[in-house]
Coordinates of C-alpha atoms in Angstrom, one line a residue:
Chain A
M1 CA 110.0 143.6 33.2
S2 CA 107.3 143.3 35.8
S3 CA 105.2 146.5 36.0
K4 CA 102.4 147.9 38.1
I5 CA 98.7 147.7 37.1
T6 CA 97.8 151.3 36.5
W7 CA 94.0 151.2 36.3
P8 CA 92.3 152.2 39.6
V9 CA 89.9 150.0 41.6
P10 CA 86.5 151.6 42.2
D11 CA 84.5 151.2 45.4
P12 CA 81.9 148.3 45.0
A13 CA 78.4 149.3 44.1
A14 CA 76.9 147.1 47.0
P15 CA 73.2 147.4 47.4
P16 CA 72.0 149.2 50.5
E17 CA 70.0 146.3 51.8
A18 CA 73.0 144.0 52.0
H19 CA 74.4 143.0 55.5
P20 CA 76.7 145.8 56.9
A21 CA 79.5 143.4 57.4
L22 CA 79.4 142.1 53.9
V23 CA 79.3 145.6 52.5
S24 CA 82.2 146.7 54.7
A25 CA 84.1 143.5 53.8
A26 CA 83.7 144.2 50.0
L27 CA 84.7 147.8 50.4
S28 CA 87.8 146.9 52.5
A29 CA 88.7 144.2 49.9
A30 CA 88.4 146.7 46.9
R31 CA 90.5 149.4 48.7
A32 CA 93.1 146.9 49.8
Y33 CA 93.4 145.6 46.3
G34 CA 93.7 149.1 44.9
E35 CA 96.5 149.9 47.4
A36 CA 98.2 146.6 46.6
R37 CA 98.2 147.4 42.8
A38 CA 99.5 151.0 43.5
E39 CA 102.3 149.7 45.7
H40 CA 103.4 146.4 44.1
T41 CA 104.3 145.3 40.6
R42 CA 102.6 142.3 39.0
G43 CA 105.5 140.1 40.1
E44 CA 105.3 141.2 43.7
L45 CA 101.6 140.7 43.9
A46 CA 102.0 137.1 42.8
E47 CA 104.8 136.2 45.2
S48 CA 103.9 133.6 47.8
S49 CA 105.7 133.0 51.0
R50 CA 103.4 130.4 52.8
T51 CA 100.7 127.9 52.4
G52 CA 97.1 129.0 53.3
A53 CA 94.4 127.1 55.3
D54 CA 93.0 125.8 52.0
G55 CA 96.4 123.9 51.3
T56 CA 97.5 126.2 48.4
A57 CA 100.1 128.9 48.2
T58 CA 99.1 132.3 49.5
M59 CA 100.0 135.1 47.1
R60 CA 100.8 138.5 48.5
V61 CA 97.7 140.0 46.9
D62 CA 95.5 137.4 48.7
E63 CA 97.3 138.1 52.0
L64 CA 96.8 141.9 51.7
V65 CA 93.2 141.7 50.9
E66 CA 92.3 139.1 53.4
G67 CA 94.1 141.1 56.2
A68 CA 91.8 144.0 55.5
I69 CA 88.7 141.7 55.5
A70 CA 89.8 140.1 58.8
D71 CA 89.9 143.6 60.4
T72 CA 86.4 144.3 59.1
A73 CA 85.1 141.0 60.5
R74 CA 86.6 141.8 63.9
R75 CA 85.1 145.3 63.9
H76 CA 81.6 143.9 63.0
R77 CA 82.1 141.1 65.6
V78 CA 81.4 138.3 63.2
N79 CA 83.4 135.2 62.8
L80 CA 85.4 134.7 59.5
L81 CA 86.0 131.7 57.3
S82 CA 88.5 132.6 54.6
E83 CA 90.9 130.9 52.1
E84 CA 94.2 131.7 53.7
V85 CA 93.5 132.3 57.3
G86 CA 90.9 129.6 57.8
F87 CA 88.4 130.0 60.6
V88 CA 88.6 133.1 62.9
D89 CA 86.4 132.9 66.0
N90 CA 85.1 136.3 67.0
A91 CA 82.5 134.8 69.4
S92 CA 79.5 135.3 67.1
A93 CA 76.6 133.1 65.9
L94 CA 77.3 134.7 62.5
T95 CA 80.1 133.6 60.3
M96 CA 81.2 135.5 57.2
V97 CA 82.5 133.0 54.6
V98 CA 84.8 134.8 52.2
D99 CA 86.9 134.4 49.1
P100 CA 88.9 137.6 49.5
V101 CA 90.3 137.6 45.9
D102 CA 88.6 135.1 43.6
G103 CA 90.8 134.9 40.6
S104 CA 94.0 135.6 42.3
N105 CA 96.1 134.9 39.2
N106 CA 94.0 137.5 37.3
A107 CA 94.2 139.9 40.1
A108 CA 98.0 139.7 40.2
S109 CA 98.7 139.9 36.5
G110 CA 96.2 142.6 35.8
V111 CA 93.6 140.6 33.9
P112 CA 90.6 142.6 35.0
L113 CA 88.5 139.6 36.2
S114 CA 88.7 139.1 39.9
C115 CA 86.1 139.2 42.7
F116 CA 85.4 139.5 46.3
A117 CA 82.7 137.0 47.3
G118 CA 81.1 136.8 50.8
V119 CA 78.3 134.8 52.4
M120 CA 76.7 135.3 55.8
V121 CA 76.1 132.1 57.6
E122 CA 74.0 131.8 60.7
D123 CA 74.6 128.7 62.8
G124 CA 75.8 126.9 59.8
V125 CA 73.0 128.0 57.5
P126 CA 73.8 130.5 54.6
T127 CA 71.5 133.5 54.6
E128 CA 72.7 135.9 52.0
A129 CA 75.5 136.4 49.5
L130 CA 77.4 139.3 47.9
T131 CA 79.8 139.1 45.0
C132 CA 81.7 142.2 43.8
W133 CA 83.8 142.3 40.6
L134 CA 86.7 144.2 42.0
D135 CA 87.8 145.6 38.7
T136 CA 84.6 147.4 37.9
G137 CA 82.6 147.6 41.2
R138 CA 79.7 145.7 39.8
C139 CA 77.9 143.6 42.5
W140 CA 75.5 140.7 42.7
H141 CA 73.4 140.2 45.9
A142 CA 70.9 137.6 47.0
I143 CA 69.0 136.7 50.2
V144 CA 67.9 133.2 50.9
G145 CA 64.2 132.8 50.3
E146 CA 63.8 136.1 48.4
D147 CA 63.6 136.6 44.7
T148 CA 66.4 138.2 42.9
A149 CA 66.3 140.8 40.0
Y150 CA 68.1 138.5 37.7
R151 CA 67.1 135.0 36.4
T152 CA 69.2 132.2 34.8
S153 CA 68.8 131.6 31.1
G154 CA 66.5 128.7 31.7
R155 CA 68.4 126.5 29.3
T156 CA 67.9 122.7 29.7
E157 CA 70.1 121.3 26.8
L158 CA 73.9 121.0 26.7
D159 CA 74.1 121.0 22.9
G160 CA 74.4 124.7 21.9
A161 CA 74.9 126.0 25.4
A162 CA 77.2 128.9 26.4
L163 CA 79.6 127.5 29.1
G164 CA 82.2 128.9 31.4
L165 CA 84.8 126.2 32.0
L166 CA 87.6 125.9 34.6
R167 CA 90.9 126.2 32.7
P168 CA 92.0 123.1 30.8
H169 CA 94.1 120.9 33.1
P170 CA 95.7 117.9 31.4
E171 CA 94.2 115.4 33.9
I172 CA 90.6 116.3 32.9
G173 CA 91.4 117.0 29.2
R174 CA 88.9 114.4 28.0
S175 CA 85.8 115.6 29.8
W176 CA 86.9 119.3 29.3
W177 CA 87.0 118.7 25.5
H178 CA 83.7 116.7 25.6
L179 CA 81.9 119.7 27.0
A180 CA 83.7 122.2 24.7
E181 CA 82.5 120.1 21.7
R182 CA 78.9 120.1 22.7
A183 CA 78.7 123.7 23.7
E184 CA 78.1 126.5 21.2
R185 CA 80.4 128.9 23.2
V186 CA 83.1 128.3 25.7
R187 CA 84.8 130.9 27.9
V188 CA 87.6 130.5 30.5
L189 CA 87.6 133.6 32.7
G190 CA 89.6 132.1 35.6
T191 CA 87.3 133.5 38.3
T192 CA 84.6 131.0 39.6
C193 CA 82.6 133.7 41.5
L194 CA 82.2 136.0 38.6
E195 CA 81.4 133.1 36.3
A196 CA 78.7 131.8 38.8
A197 CA 77.2 135.4 38.9
L198 CA 77.0 135.3 35.0
V199 CA 75.0 132.1 35.3
A200 CA 72.8 133.7 37.9
E201 CA 71.9 136.5 35.5
G202 CA 71.5 134.4 32.3
S203 CA 74.7 135.4 30.5
F204 CA 76.3 131.9 30.8
D205 CA 74.1 128.8 30.7
A206 CA 76.6 127.0 33.2
F207 CA 80.0 127.1 34.7
V208 CA 81.8 123.8 35.2
D209 CA 84.9 122.3 36.8
P210 CA 84.9 119.0 34.7
G211 CA 86.2 116.8 37.5
N212 CA 89.4 118.6 38.6
D213 CA 88.2 119.1 42.2
A214 CA 89.6 122.6 42.1
H215 CA 86.7 124.2 44.2
R216 CA 86.8 124.9 47.9
I217 CA 83.6 125.9 49.7
V218 CA 84.8 129.6 49.6
D219 CA 84.6 129.4 45.8
L220 CA 81.1 128.0 45.7
A221 CA 79.4 129.5 48.8
A222 CA 78.1 132.6 47.1
A223 CA 76.8 130.6 44.2
L224 CA 75.0 128.3 46.7
V225 CA 72.8 131.4 47.6
M226 CA 72.7 133.3 44.5
V227 CA 72.1 130.7 41.7
P228 CA 69.1 128.9 43.3
A229 CA 67.5 132.3 44.0
A230 CA 67.7 132.9 40.3
G231 CA 66.2 129.6 39.2
G232 CA 69.4 127.6 38.8
V233 CA 71.3 124.9 40.7
V234 CA 74.7 124.2 42.1
R235 CA 76.0 120.6 42.3
D236 CA 79.1 118.6 42.5
V237 CA 80.1 116.3 39.5
F238 CA 80.6 113.4 42.0
D239 CA 77.4 114.2 44.0
R240 CA 79.2 115.0 47.3
P241 CA 77.1 117.3 49.5
L242 CA 78.1 121.0 49.2
E243 CA 78.3 122.1 52.8
I244 CA 79.8 125.0 54.6
D245 CA 82.9 123.3 56.6
T246 CA 85.8 124.9 58.4
D247 CA 88.0 122.3 56.9
L248 CA 89.2 124.3 53.7
T249 CA 91.2 121.4 52.4
R250 CA 87.9 119.8 51.1
R251 CA 87.4 120.0 47.4
W252 CA 84.5 119.7 45.0
S253 CA 84.0 119.8 41.2
G254 CA 81.3 122.4 41.0
V255 CA 78.6 122.6 38.4
V256 CA 76.7 125.8 38.4
A257 CA 73.8 125.6 35.9
A258 CA 70.8 127.5 34.7
T259 CA 68.4 124.5 35.4
P260 CA 68.6 121.1 37.1
E261 CA 68.2 119.4 33.7
L262 CA 71.2 121.2 32.3
A263 CA 73.2 120.3 35.4
E264 CA 72.3 116.6 34.9
R265 CA 73.4 116.6 31.2
I266 CA 76.8 118.2 32.2
I267 CA 77.3 115.7 34.9
E268 CA 76.5 112.7 32.6
T269 CA 79.0 114.1 30.1
V270 CA 81.8 114.6 32.6
R271 CA 81.3 111.1 34.1
G272 CA 81.0 109.8 30.5
Chain B
M5 CA 63.3 133.2 29.1
S6 CA 65.5 135.7 27.2
S7 CA 65.9 138.9 29.3
K8 CA 67.6 142.2 29.0
I9 CA 71.1 143.1 30.2
T10 CA 70.5 145.6 33.0
W11 CA 73.9 147.0 33.7
P12 CA 74.5 150.5 32.1
V13 CA 77.3 151.1 29.5
P14 CA 79.5 154.0 30.4
D15 CA 80.9 156.6 28.1
P16 CA 84.5 155.5 27.1
A17 CA 87.4 157.2 28.9
A18 CA 89.3 158.0 25.6
P19 CA 92.5 160.1 26.1
P20 CA 92.1 163.7 24.8
E21 CA 95.0 163.4 22.4
A22 CA 93.2 160.6 20.4
H23 CA 91.9 161.5 16.9
P24 CA 88.5 163.2 17.1
A25 CA 87.0 160.8 14.7
L26 CA 88.1 157.8 16.8
V27 CA 86.9 159.4 20.1
S28 CA 83.5 160.2 18.4
A29 CA 83.2 156.7 17.1
A30 CA 84.0 155.1 20.4
L31 CA 81.4 157.3 22.2
S32 CA 78.9 156.5 19.5
A33 CA 79.5 152.8 19.8
A34 CA 79.2 152.9 23.6
R35 CA 75.9 154.8 23.5
A36 CA 74.4 152.8 20.7
Y37 CA 75.4 149.6 22.6
G38 CA 73.9 150.9 25.8
E39 CA 70.5 151.8 24.0
A40 CA 70.5 148.4 22.3
R41 CA 70.8 146.7 25.7
A42 CA 68.1 148.9 27.1
E43 CA 65.7 148.2 24.2
H44 CA 66.3 144.5 23.3
T45 CA 66.6 141.2 25.1
R46 CA 69.7 139.0 24.8
G47 CA 67.8 136.9 22.3
E48 CA 67.0 140.0 20.2
L49 CA 70.5 141.3 20.3
A50 CA 71.8 138.1 18.8
E51 CA 69.3 137.8 16.0
S52 CA 70.8 138.0 12.6
S53 CA 68.9 138.8 9.3
R54 CA 71.7 139.1 6.8
T55 CA 75.4 138.4 5.9
G56 CA 78.0 141.2 6.4
A57 CA 80.9 142.3 4.2
D58 CA 83.2 139.8 6.2
G59 CA 81.1 136.9 5.1
T60 CA 79.6 136.1 8.6
A61 CA 76.1 136.6 9.9
T62 CA 75.3 140.3 11.2
M63 CA 73.8 140.3 14.6
R64 CA 71.4 143.1 15.5
V65 CA 73.8 144.4 18.1
D66 CA 76.6 144.7 15.4
E67 CA 74.1 146.4 13.1
L68 CA 72.9 149.0 15.6
V69 CA 76.4 149.9 16.8
E70 CA 77.9 150.0 13.2
G71 CA 75.1 152.3 12.2
A72 CA 76.0 154.8 14.8
I73 CA 79.7 154.6 13.9
A74 CA 78.9 155.1 10.1
D75 CA 77.0 158.3 11.0
T76 CA 80.1 159.5 12.9
A77 CA 82.5 158.7 10.0
R78 CA 80.2 160.7 7.7
R79 CA 80.1 163.6 10.0
H80 CA 83.9 163.7 10.4
R81 CA 84.3 163.1 6.6
V82 CA 86.5 160.0 6.9
N83 CA 86.0 156.8 5.0
L84 CA 85.0 153.8 7.0
L85 CA 86.1 150.1 6.7
S86 CA 83.9 148.0 9.0
E87 CA 82.9 144.4 9.5
E88 CA 79.4 144.4 8.3
V89 CA 79.1 147.4 5.9
G90 CA 82.6 146.9 4.3
F91 CA 84.2 150.0 2.8
V92 CA 82.2 153.3 2.9
D93 CA 83.9 156.0 0.7
N94 CA 83.5 159.5 2.2
A95 CA 86.0 161.0 -0.2
S96 CA 88.9 161.3 2.3
A97 CA 92.5 160.3 2.4
L98 CA 91.7 159.0 5.9
T99 CA 90.0 155.8 6.5
M100 CA 88.8 154.6 10.0
V101 CA 89.1 150.8 10.2
V102 CA 86.7 149.6 12.8
D103 CA 85.4 146.5 14.6
P104 CA 82.2 148.0 16.0
V105 CA 81.5 145.3 18.6
D106 CA 84.5 142.9 19.1
G107 CA 83.2 140.0 21.0
S108 CA 79.6 140.2 19.6
N109 CA 78.5 137.0 21.3
N110 CA 79.6 138.3 24.7
A111 CA 77.9 141.7 23.9
A112 CA 74.6 140.0 23.0
S113 CA 74.6 137.6 25.9
G114 CA 75.7 140.0 28.6
V115 CA 79.2 138.6 29.3
P116 CA 80.8 141.9 30.0
L117 CA 83.7 141.5 27.5
S118 CA 83.2 143.3 24.4
C119 CA 85.1 146.3 22.7
F120 CA 85.0 149.0 20.1
A121 CA 88.3 149.1 18.3
G122 CA 89.3 151.7 15.6
V123 CA 92.3 152.5 13.7
M124 CA 93.0 155.7 11.6
V125 CA 94.7 154.8 8.3
E126 CA 96.2 157.4 6.0
D127 CA 96.7 156.4 2.4
G128 CA 96.9 152.8 3.4
V129 CA 99.3 153.3 6.4
P130 CA 97.9 152.8 10.1
T131 CA 98.7 155.9 12.3
E132 CA 96.9 155.4 15.5
A133 CA 94.6 153.0 17.3
L134 CA 92.0 153.2 20.0
T135 CA 90.4 150.2 21.8
C136 CA 87.6 150.8 24.3
W137 CA 86.2 148.1 26.5
L138 CA 82.5 148.9 26.1
D139 CA 81.4 147.4 29.4
T140 CA 83.7 149.5 31.6
G141 CA 84.8 152.5 29.6
R142 CA 88.4 151.6 29.9
C143 CA 90.5 152.5 26.8
W144 CA 94.0 151.8 25.3
H145 CA 95.5 154.3 22.8
A146 CA 98.6 154.3 20.7
I147 CA 100.2 156.4 18.0
V148 CA 102.5 154.8 15.5
G149 CA 106.1 155.9 16.2
E150 CA 105.4 157.1 19.8
D151 CA 106.0 155.3 23.0
T152 CA 103.0 154.1 25.0
A153 CA 102.4 154.2 28.8
Y154 CA 102.2 150.4 28.9
R155 CA 104.7 147.6 28.0
T156 CA 104.4 144.0 27.2
S157 CA 105.5 141.4 29.8
G158 CA 108.8 140.9 27.8
R159 CA 108.4 137.1 28.1
T160 CA 110.3 135.0 25.6
E161 CA 109.5 131.5 26.7
L162 CA 106.2 129.6 26.0
D163 CA 106.6 127.2 28.9
G164 CA 104.9 128.8 31.8
A165 CA 103.3 131.6 29.9
A166 CA 100.0 133.2 30.4
L167 CA 98.0 132.8 27.2
G168 CA 94.7 134.1 25.8
L169 CA 93.4 131.6 23.3
L170 CA 90.7 131.6 20.7
R171 CA 87.9 129.4 21.8
P172 CA 88.6 125.7 21.2
H173 CA 87.3 124.7 17.8
P174 CA 87.4 120.9 17.0
E175 CA 89.4 121.5 13.8
I176 CA 92.3 123.1 15.7
G177 CA 92.0 120.9 18.9
R178 CA 95.4 119.4 18.6
S179 CA 97.4 122.7 18.4
W180 CA 95.0 124.3 20.9
W181 CA 95.7 121.6 23.4
H182 CA 99.5 121.7 22.8
L183 CA 99.6 125.4 23.6
A184 CA 97.4 124.9 26.7
E185 CA 99.6 122.2 28.0
R186 CA 102.8 124.3 27.7
A187 CA 101.2 127.4 29.2
E188 CA 101.0 128.1 32.9
R189 CA 97.6 129.8 32.5
V190 CA 95.0 129.8 29.8
R191 CA 92.1 132.2 29.4
V192 CA 89.4 132.3 26.7
L193 CA 87.7 135.7 26.8
G194 CA 86.1 135.7 23.4
T195 CA 87.2 139.2 22.4
T196 CA 90.3 139.5 20.4
C197 CA 90.7 143.3 20.8
L198 CA 90.6 143.2 24.6
E199 CA 92.9 140.2 24.7
A200 CA 95.4 142.1 22.4
A201 CA 95.2 145.1 24.8
L202 CA 96.0 142.8 27.7
V203 CA 99.1 141.6 25.8
A204 CA 100.1 145.3 25.1
E205 CA 99.9 146.1 28.8
G206 CA 101.7 143.0 30.1
S207 CA 98.7 141.1 31.7
F208 CA 98.7 138.2 29.1
D209 CA 102.0 137.1 27.6
A210 CA 100.3 136.4 24.3
F211 CA 97.0 135.9 22.5
V212 CA 96.7 133.2 19.8
D213 CA 94.4 131.9 17.2
P214 CA 96.0 128.4 16.8
G215 CA 95.3 128.0 13.1
N216 CA 91.6 128.5 12.9
D217 CA 91.9 131.5 10.5
A218 CA 89.2 133.3 12.5
H219 CA 90.7 136.8 12.3
R220 CA 89.7 139.5 9.9
I221 CA 91.9 142.5 9.5
V222 CA 89.4 144.6 11.6
D223 CA 90.1 142.2 14.6
L224 CA 93.8 142.7 14.3
A225 CA 94.2 146.3 13.0
A226 CA 94.4 147.9 16.5
A227 CA 96.9 145.2 17.7
L228 CA 99.1 146.1 14.7
V229 CA 99.5 149.7 16.1
M230 CA 99.3 149.1 19.8
V231 CA 101.4 146.0 20.4
P232 CA 104.6 147.0 18.6
A233 CA 104.4 150.4 20.3
A234 CA 104.5 148.4 23.7
G235 CA 107.4 146.1 22.7
G236 CA 105.5 143.2 21.2
V237 CA 104.7 141.8 17.9
V238 CA 101.7 140.7 15.8
R239 CA 102.1 137.8 13.3
D240 CA 100.2 135.3 11.4
V241 CA 100.7 131.6 12.2
F242 CA 101.1 130.9 8.4
D243 CA 103.3 134.0 7.8
R244 CA 100.8 135.8 5.4
P245 CA 101.4 139.5 5.5
L246 CA 99.0 141.3 7.8
E247 CA 97.7 144.2 5.7
I248 CA 94.9 146.7 5.7
D249 CA 92.6 145.4 2.8
T250 CA 89.1 146.4 1.9
D251 CA 88.4 142.7 1.2
L252 CA 87.0 141.6 4.5
T253 CA 86.7 138.0 3.6
R254 CA 90.4 137.5 4.0
R255 CA 91.4 135.6 7.1
W256 CA 94.5 135.2 9.4
S257 CA 95.4 133.2 12.4
G258 CA 96.8 136.0 14.6
V259 CA 99.6 135.7 17.1
V260 CA 99.8 138.7 19.4
A261 CA 102.9 138.3 21.6
A262 CA 105.0 140.1 24.2
T263 CA 108.2 139.4 22.2
P264 CA 109.3 138.2 18.8
E265 CA 110.8 135.1 20.4
L266 CA 107.6 134.2 22.1
A267 CA 105.6 134.6 18.9
E268 CA 108.2 132.3 17.2
R269 CA 107.8 129.6 20.0
I270 CA 104.0 129.7 19.6
I271 CA 104.1 129.5 15.8
E272 CA 106.4 126.5 15.9
T273 CA 104.1 124.8 18.4
V274 CA 101.0 125.4 16.3
R275 CA 102.7 124.3 13.1
G276 CA 104.3 121.4 15.1

């Protein structure tokens, strides 16, 4: 009964000032995803044949999109650090840190919530980030040290907040539910990069992994640039340093929040 | 700190064969929503000054969009049954049953998941439905008795299913969690009409209100046409008949599922 996803994938509306390698990578990702949807059924997009560099199964949709991005990185002569392939050395001081398809399950099933997210890193230091919502072409861009057009909500209190939460895993049920009870609104979109972008622009007050250690650095790298530029913070529930590392098996429980105060309230609640 | 939502709202891509009153209403809704976003901050869009016909607070965004739809209904000389205003008699045998902004909280905060949903009803019997995702212009259309281009996933088992769930209310925590534990994937999008459309096209296996009685008939009317046309079913957890009624204070706990078998598994689990 598995069918194709019929809606087309638009080219991303990346801003002209973004780094050419990021713009090309986002465009390649969107086109490869569009072709994958046209050629494969939902079931085929979700099939996995191997384990990626991050230690999780690689879906066909991830593989096809990452392949297109790897070609782009080679053409632009920048290194690549990506979910499935790991670190690809193209002999550059610049590395593009990428989540090719954030929200792979959504992307494979046709839930229109999946993103390309890329960060330029120069000698280990992030310089700019681009997140593109693949299903709509909408993009968020930020450069370290420069103001962005969007601002977080500025909220400091957890009670009454609008939260994006990681999906409810049984192991973290208690802290998940504590957050849900204190929040005014809860959403579970299944795409960290889009949820972080919604925090950056003030539509969510925060996005939280309540202790499940589901986040790899590729999931959080764009937020590390974009959210502070908009007035917010990115932290780990267990206060481990968030750093770009080529070891993609490392995990964090990310808290992306409108303000440092709100992040603190959330972390207290999860640690309970 | 409340800011405006800067992304534009496109005209909906309604199919040419849809009823002209539905197409006009969807277009009016999208344009009114776009103007509301351009003129008002998030905080202003969420402000409510009165109680609607459904017994809940009317947000400014609901009021502005519904006003535009009411003008359209008058111009097309069809009656209107809508969330805030209730039943408007324009002396026709046709009634347009509308949820002007499904996902009002998303619409007011800038979470890009809100819909117009309308159903044509002739002497009490639904004939066709149109759901338009306001943030992207994407539409789903179905005519009673005619096949649709999309099909549900066909899934019959709950274990391993991909579910959309109503947001977790404390009163229904137990059944909410039971469903979440048996599902493979859980999403909470906060917009029943979009979640029902995703069931119709096979991206979600089901969407469920696990006993919170949050659904009014305007939330479920489009699903009642669209989901059976795609092979699925719409039921109430407590087996109350789902019927078009001008009393908008009536409530249901809707189960929108890919198959009758899956709906039955979900209802058993909630009643548990």
